[in-house]
Backbone as numpy.savetxt, mean C-alpha at the origin, in Angstrom:
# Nx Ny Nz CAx CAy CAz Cx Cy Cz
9.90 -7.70 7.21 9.45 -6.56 8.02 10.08 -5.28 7.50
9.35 -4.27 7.62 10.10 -2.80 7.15 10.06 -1.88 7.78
9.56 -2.46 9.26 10.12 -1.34 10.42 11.23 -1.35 10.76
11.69 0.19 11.44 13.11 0.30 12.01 13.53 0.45 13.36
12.39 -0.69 13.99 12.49 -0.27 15.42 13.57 -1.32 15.85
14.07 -1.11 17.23 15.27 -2.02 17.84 15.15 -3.10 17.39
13.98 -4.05 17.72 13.77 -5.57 18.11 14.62 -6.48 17.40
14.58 -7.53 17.46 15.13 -8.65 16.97 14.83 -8.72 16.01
13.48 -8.49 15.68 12.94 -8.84 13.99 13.43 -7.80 12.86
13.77 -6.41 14.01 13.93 -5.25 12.91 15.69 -5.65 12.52
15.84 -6.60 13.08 17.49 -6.21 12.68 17.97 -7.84 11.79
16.33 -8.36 11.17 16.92 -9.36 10.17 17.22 -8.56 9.17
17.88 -9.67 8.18 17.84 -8.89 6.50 16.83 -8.84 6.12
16.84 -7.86 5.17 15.71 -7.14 4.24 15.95 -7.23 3.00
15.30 -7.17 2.03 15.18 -7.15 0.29 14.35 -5.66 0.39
14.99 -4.60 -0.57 13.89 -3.68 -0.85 14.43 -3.04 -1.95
13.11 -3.08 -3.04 13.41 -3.00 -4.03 14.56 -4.02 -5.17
14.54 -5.20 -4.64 15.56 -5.89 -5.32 17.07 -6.01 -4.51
17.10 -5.02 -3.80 18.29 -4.76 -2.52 18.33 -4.97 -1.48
19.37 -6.51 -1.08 19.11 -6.34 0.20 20.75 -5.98 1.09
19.83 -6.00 2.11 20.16 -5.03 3.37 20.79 -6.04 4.39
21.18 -5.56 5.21 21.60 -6.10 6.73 20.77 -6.38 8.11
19.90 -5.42 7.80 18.84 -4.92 8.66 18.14 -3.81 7.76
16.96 -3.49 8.71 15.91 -2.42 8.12 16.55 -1.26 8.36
16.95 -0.61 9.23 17.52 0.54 9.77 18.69 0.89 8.44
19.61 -0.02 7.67 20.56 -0.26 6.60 19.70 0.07 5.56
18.43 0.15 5.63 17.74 -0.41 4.37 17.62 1.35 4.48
16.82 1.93 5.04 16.23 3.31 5.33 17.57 4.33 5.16
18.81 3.91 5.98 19.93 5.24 5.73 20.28 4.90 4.11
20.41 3.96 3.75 20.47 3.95 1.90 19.88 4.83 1.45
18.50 4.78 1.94 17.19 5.25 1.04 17.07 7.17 0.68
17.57 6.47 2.23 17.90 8.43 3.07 18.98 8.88 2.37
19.76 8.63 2.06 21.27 9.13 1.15 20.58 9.64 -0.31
19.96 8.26 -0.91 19.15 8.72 -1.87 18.25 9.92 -2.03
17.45 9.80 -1.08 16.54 11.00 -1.17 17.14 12.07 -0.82
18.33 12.64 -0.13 19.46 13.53 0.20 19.67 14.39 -1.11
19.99 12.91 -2.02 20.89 13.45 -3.33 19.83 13.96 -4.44
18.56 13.38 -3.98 17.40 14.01 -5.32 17.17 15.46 -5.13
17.18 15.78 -3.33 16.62 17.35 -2.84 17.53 18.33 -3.39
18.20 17.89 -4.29 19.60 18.59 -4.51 19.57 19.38 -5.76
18.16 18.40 -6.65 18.04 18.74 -7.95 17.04 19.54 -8.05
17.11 20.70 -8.72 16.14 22.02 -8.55 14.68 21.61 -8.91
14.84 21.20 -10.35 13.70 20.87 -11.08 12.80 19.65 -10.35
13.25 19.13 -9.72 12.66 17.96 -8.43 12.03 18.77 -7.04
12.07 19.73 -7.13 12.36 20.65 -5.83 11.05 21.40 -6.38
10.63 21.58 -7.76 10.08 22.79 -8.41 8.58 22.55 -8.93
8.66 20.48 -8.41 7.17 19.71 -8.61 6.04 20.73 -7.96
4.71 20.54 -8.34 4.06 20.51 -7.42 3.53 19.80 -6.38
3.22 20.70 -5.14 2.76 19.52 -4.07 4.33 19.44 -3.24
5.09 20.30 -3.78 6.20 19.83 -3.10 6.39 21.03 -1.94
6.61 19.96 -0.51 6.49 21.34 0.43 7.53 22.01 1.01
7.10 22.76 1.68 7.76 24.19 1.72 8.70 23.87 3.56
9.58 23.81 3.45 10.45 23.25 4.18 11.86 23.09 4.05
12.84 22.40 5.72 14.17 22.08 5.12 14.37 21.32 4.67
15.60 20.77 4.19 15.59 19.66 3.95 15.73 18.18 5.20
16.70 18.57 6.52 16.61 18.11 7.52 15.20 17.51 7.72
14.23 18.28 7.95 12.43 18.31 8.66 11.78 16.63 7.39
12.29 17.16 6.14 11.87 16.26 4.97 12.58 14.84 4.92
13.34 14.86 5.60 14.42 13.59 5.43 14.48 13.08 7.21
14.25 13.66 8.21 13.73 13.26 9.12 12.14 12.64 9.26
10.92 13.37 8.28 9.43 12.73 8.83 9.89 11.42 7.87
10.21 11.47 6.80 10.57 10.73 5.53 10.88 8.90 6.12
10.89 7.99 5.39 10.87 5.94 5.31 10.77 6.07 4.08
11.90 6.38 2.89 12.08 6.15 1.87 12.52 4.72 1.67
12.09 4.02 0.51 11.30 4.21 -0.62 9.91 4.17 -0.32
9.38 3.92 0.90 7.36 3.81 1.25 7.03 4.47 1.12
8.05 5.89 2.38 7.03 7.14 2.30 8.18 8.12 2.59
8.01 9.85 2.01 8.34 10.62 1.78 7.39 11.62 1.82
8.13 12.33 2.75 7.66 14.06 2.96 7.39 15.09 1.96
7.38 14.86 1.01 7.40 15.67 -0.52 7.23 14.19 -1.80
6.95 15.00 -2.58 6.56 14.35 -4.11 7.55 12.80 -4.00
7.19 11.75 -4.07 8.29 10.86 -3.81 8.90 9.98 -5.29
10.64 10.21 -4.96 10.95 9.78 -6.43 11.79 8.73 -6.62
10.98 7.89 -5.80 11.10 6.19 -6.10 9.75 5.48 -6.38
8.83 6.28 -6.76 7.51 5.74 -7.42 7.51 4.76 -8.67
8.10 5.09 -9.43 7.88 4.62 -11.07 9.19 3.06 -10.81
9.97 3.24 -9.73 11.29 2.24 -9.59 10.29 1.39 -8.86
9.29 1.48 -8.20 8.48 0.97 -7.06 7.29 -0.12 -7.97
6.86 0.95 -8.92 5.82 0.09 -9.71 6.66 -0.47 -11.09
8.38 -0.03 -10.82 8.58 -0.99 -12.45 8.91 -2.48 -11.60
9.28 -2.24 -10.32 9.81 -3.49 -9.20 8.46 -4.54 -9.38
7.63 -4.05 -8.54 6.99 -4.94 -8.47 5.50 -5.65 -9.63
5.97 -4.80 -10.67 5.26 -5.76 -11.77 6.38 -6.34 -12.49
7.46 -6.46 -12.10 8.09 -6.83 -12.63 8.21 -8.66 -13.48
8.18 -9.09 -14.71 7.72 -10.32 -15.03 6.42 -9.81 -15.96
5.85 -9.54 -15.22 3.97 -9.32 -15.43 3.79 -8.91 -16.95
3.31 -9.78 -17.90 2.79 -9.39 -18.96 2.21 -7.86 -19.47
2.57 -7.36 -20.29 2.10 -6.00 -20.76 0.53 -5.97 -21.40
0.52 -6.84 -22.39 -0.48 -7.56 -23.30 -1.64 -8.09 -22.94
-1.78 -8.44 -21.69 -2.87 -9.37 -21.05 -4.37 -8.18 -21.23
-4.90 -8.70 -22.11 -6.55 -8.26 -22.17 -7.29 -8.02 -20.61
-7.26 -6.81 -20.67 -8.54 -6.65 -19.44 -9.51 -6.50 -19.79
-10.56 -7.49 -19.05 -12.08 -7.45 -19.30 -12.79 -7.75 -17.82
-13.84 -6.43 -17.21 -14.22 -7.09 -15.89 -15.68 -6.26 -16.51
-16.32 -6.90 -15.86 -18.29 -6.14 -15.30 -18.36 -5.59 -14.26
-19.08 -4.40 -14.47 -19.11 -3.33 -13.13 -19.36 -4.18 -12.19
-19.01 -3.63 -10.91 -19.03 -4.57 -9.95 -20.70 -4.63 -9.63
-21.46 -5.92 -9.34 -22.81 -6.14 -8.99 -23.28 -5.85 -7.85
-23.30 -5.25 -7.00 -23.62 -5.54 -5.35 -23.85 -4.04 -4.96
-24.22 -4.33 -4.00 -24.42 -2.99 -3.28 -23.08 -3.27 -1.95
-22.61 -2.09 -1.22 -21.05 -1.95 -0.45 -21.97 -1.64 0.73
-22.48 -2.57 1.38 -23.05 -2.34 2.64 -22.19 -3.24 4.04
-21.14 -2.64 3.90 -19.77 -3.47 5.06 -19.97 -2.14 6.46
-20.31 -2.51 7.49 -20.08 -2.11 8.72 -18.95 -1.22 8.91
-19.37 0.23 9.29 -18.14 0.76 9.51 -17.57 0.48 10.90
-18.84 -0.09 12.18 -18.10 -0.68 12.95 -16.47 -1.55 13.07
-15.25 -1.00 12.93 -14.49 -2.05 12.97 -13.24 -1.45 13.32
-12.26 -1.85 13.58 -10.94 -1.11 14.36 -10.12 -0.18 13.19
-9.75 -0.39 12.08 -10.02 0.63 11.34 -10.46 1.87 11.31
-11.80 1.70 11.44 -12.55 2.73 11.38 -12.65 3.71 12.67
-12.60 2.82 13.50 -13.20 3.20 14.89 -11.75 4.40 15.40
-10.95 3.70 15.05 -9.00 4.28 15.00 -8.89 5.79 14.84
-9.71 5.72 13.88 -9.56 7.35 13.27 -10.80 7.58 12.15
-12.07 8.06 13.02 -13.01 7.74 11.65 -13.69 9.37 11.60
-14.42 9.18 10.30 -14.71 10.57 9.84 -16.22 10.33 8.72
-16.80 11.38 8.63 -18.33 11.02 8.12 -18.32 10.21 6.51
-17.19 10.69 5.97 -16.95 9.88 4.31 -16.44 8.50 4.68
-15.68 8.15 5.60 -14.54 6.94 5.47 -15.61 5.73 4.80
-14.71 5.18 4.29 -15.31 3.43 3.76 -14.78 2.65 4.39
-15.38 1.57 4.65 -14.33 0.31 5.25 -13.78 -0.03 4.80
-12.39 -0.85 4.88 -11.48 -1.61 3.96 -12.35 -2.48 3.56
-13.37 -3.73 4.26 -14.14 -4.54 3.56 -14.37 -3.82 2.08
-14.97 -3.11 2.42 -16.12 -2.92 0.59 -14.95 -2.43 -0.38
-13.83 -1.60 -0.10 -12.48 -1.76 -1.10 -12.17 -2.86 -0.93
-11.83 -3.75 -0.22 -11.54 -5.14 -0.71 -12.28 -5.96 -1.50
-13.59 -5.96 -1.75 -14.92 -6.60 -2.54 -14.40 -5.85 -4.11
-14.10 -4.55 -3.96 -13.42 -3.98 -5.36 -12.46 -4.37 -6.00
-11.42 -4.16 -5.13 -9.98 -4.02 -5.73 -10.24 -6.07 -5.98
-10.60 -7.10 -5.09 -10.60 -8.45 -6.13 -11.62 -8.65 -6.66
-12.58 -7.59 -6.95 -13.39 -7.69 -8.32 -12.64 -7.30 -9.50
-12.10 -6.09 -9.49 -11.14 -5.60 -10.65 -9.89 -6.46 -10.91
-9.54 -6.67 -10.03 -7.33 -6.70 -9.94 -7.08 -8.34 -9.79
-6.22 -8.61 -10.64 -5.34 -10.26 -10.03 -4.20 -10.02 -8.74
-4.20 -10.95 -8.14 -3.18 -10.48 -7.42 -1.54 -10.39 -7.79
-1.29 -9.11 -7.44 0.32 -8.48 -7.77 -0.03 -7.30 -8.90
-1.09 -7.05 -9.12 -1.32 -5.49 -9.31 -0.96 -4.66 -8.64
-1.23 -3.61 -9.40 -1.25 -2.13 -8.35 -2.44 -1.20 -8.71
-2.81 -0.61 -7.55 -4.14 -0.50 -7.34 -3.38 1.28 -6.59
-3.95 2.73 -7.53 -3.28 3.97 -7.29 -4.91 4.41 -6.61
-4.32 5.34 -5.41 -5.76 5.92 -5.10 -5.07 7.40 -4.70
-5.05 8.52 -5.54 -4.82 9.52 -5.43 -5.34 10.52 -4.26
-6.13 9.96 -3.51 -7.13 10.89 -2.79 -6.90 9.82 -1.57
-5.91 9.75 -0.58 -5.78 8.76 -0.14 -6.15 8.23 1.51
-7.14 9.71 1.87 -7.72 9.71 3.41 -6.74 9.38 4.23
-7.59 8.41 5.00 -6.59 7.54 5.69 -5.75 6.12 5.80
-5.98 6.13 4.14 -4.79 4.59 3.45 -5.64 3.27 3.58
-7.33 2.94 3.46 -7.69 2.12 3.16 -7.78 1.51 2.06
-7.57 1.75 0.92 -7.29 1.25 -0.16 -6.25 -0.07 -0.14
-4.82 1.03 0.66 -3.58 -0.01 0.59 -3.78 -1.10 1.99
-4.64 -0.63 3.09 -4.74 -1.44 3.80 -5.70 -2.66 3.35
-7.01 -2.65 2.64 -7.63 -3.58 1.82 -6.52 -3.90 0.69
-5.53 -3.83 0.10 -5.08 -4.33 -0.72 -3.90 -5.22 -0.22
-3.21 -5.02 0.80 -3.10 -5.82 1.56 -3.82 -7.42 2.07
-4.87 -6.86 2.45 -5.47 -7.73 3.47 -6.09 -8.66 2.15
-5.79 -8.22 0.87 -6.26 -9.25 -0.29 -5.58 -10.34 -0.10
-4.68 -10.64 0.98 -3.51 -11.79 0.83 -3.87 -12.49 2.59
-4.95 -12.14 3.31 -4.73 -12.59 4.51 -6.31 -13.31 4.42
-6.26 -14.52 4.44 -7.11 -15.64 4.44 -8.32 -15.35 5.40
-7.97 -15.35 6.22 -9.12 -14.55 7.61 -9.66 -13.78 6.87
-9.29 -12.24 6.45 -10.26 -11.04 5.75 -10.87 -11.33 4.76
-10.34 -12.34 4.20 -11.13 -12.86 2.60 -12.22 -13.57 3.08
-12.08 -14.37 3.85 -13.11 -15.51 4.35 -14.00 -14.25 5.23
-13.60 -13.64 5.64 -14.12 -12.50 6.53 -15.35 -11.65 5.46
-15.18 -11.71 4.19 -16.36 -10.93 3.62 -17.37 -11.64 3.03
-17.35 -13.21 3.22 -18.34 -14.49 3.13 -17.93 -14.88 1.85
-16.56 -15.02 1.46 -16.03 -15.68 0.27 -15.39 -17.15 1.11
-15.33 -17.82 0.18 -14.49 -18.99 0.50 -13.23 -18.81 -0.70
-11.79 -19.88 0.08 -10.95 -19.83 -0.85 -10.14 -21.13 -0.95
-10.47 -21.81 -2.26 -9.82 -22.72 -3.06 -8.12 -23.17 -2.23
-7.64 -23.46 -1.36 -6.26 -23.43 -1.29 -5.57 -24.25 -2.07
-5.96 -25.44 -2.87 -5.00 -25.30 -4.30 -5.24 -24.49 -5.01
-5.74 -23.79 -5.82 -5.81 -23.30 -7.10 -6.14 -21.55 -6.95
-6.14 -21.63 -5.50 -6.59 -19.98 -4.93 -7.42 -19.35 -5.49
-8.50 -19.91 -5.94 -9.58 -19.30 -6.18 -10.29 -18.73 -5.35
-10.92 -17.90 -5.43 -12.18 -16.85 -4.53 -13.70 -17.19 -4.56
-14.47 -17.77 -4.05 -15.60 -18.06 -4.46 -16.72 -16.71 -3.84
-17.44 -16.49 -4.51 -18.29 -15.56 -3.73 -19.73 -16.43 -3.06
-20.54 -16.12 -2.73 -21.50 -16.74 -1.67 -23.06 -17.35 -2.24
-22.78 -17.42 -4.04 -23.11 -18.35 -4.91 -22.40 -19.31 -5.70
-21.40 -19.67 -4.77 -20.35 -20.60 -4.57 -19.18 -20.51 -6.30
-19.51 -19.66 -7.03 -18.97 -19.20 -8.28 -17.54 -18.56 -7.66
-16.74 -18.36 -9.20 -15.26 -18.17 -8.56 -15.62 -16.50 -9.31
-14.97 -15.47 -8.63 -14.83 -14.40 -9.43 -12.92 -13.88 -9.43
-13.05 -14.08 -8.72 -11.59 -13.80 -8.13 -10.20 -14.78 -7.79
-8.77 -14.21 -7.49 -7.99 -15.22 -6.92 -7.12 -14.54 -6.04
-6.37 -15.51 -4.97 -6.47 -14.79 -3.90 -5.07 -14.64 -3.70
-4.64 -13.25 -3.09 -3.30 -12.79 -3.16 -3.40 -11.33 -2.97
-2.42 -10.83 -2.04 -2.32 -9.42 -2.04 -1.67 -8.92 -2.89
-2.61 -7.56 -3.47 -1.95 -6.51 -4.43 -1.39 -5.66 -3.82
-0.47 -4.62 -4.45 0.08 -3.63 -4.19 -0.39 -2.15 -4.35
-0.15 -1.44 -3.45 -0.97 0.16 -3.56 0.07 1.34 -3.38
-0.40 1.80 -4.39 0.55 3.36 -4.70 -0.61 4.81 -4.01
-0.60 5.15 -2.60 -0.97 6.46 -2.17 -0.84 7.07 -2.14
-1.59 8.59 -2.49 -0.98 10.08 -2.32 -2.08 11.06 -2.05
-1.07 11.98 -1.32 -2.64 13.24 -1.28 -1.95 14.28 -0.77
-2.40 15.19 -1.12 -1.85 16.35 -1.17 -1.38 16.70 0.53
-2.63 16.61 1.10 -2.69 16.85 2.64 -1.32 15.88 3.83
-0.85 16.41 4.28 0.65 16.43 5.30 -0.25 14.96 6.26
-1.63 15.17 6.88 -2.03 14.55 7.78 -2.74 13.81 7.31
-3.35 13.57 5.94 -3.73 12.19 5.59 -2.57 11.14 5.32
-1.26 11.64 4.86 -0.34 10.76 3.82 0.12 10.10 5.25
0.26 11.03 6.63 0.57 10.31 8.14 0.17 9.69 8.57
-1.47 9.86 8.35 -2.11 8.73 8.75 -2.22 7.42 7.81
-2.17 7.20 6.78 -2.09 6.23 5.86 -0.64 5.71 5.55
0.54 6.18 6.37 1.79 5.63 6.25 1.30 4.72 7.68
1.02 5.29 9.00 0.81 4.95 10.34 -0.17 3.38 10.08
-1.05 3.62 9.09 -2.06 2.47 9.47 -1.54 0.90 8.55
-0.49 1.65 7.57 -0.41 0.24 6.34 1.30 0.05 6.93
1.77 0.37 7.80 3.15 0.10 8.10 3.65 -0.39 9.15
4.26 -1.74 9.37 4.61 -2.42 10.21 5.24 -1.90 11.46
4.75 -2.22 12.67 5.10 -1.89 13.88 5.04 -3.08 14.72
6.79 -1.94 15.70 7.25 -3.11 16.84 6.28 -2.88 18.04
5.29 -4.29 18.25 4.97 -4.41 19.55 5.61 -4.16 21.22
């Protein structure tokens, strides 16, 4: 879990980034020290996109290493972490994806906070395991309201997979699509979000980040 609320669950140990913790709350004042000591460095300060504020306001909205109020500079530690192992070399070869993205925007997602562009996580999920193996990372610069990372996620939750009329192999985790062929395998990837805008990056921290009931 990587919330920092009271409960019982928030106060197991944590691993983040290779580091673990005592609790989540241990995990975040680390993070927070860290990001303290970067605001310090001019040329970090001098990015663009970087906003105009104290430092208090930035280190208060701030859940470093996830999410950060300004340009965040545990990104590249984030994506060397978790490909970590992962072959450099491996040949990519995929075919545009075949189908037409006709997924219901009816759905709690959507319904949550919706707007005339939004996509459903379904039809990014039909993408990201057309393209990606699982334990990629999957960057969506333009990041609305964080469906990308919420479908990249949900690449690992058996229900949503079976949920877009795939079946899945549970030895060999294969993906079958609904001409019983394998295209895919099943496992959640990882997602790197950003966007310029204060109230999309809020809403896409709010929707992909664990909360105490």
């Amino acid at each position: 879990m990587f919330g920092s609320g009271k409960d019982a669950a928030s106060q197991q140990p944590v691993e983040c980034l290779g580091i673990k913790f005592p609790n989540a709350d241990a995990r975040r004042q680390y993070f927070v020290e860290k990001l303290k000591e970067k605001l310090k460095d001019s040329a970090f300060r001098k990015m663009e996109g970087f906003p105009i504020g104290n430092d208090e306001d930035i280190l208060a909205l701030s859940d470093p290493p996830f999410y950060t109020a300004c340009p965040n500079p545990f990104l590249m530690e984030y994506v060397a972490h978790v490909t970590k192992g992962r072959p450099d070399n491996q040949e990519y070869k995929r075919l545009p994806y075949p189908a037409a993205l006709e997924d219901s925007r009816n759905n709690p997602f959507v319904n949550a906070h919706s707007y005339a562009t939004k996509v459903p996580h379904e039809s990014v999920m039909r993408l990201i395991l057309h393209y990606t193996e699982p334990g990629e990372v999957v960057l969506d610069g333009f990041v609305g309201t964080g469906m990308t990372a919420v479908a990249a996620q949900l690449c690992g939750d058996l229900s949503s997979v079976e949920g877009l009329g795939c079946s899945v192999d549970r030895k060999t985790l294969a993906i079958r699509g609904k001409d019983g062929k394998p295209f895919s395998r099943f496992g959640c990837r990882f997602a790197v979000v950003s966007d310029l805008g204060p109230a999309a990056t809020h809403l896409s921290y709010n929707f992909n980040f664990p909360f105490d009931e």
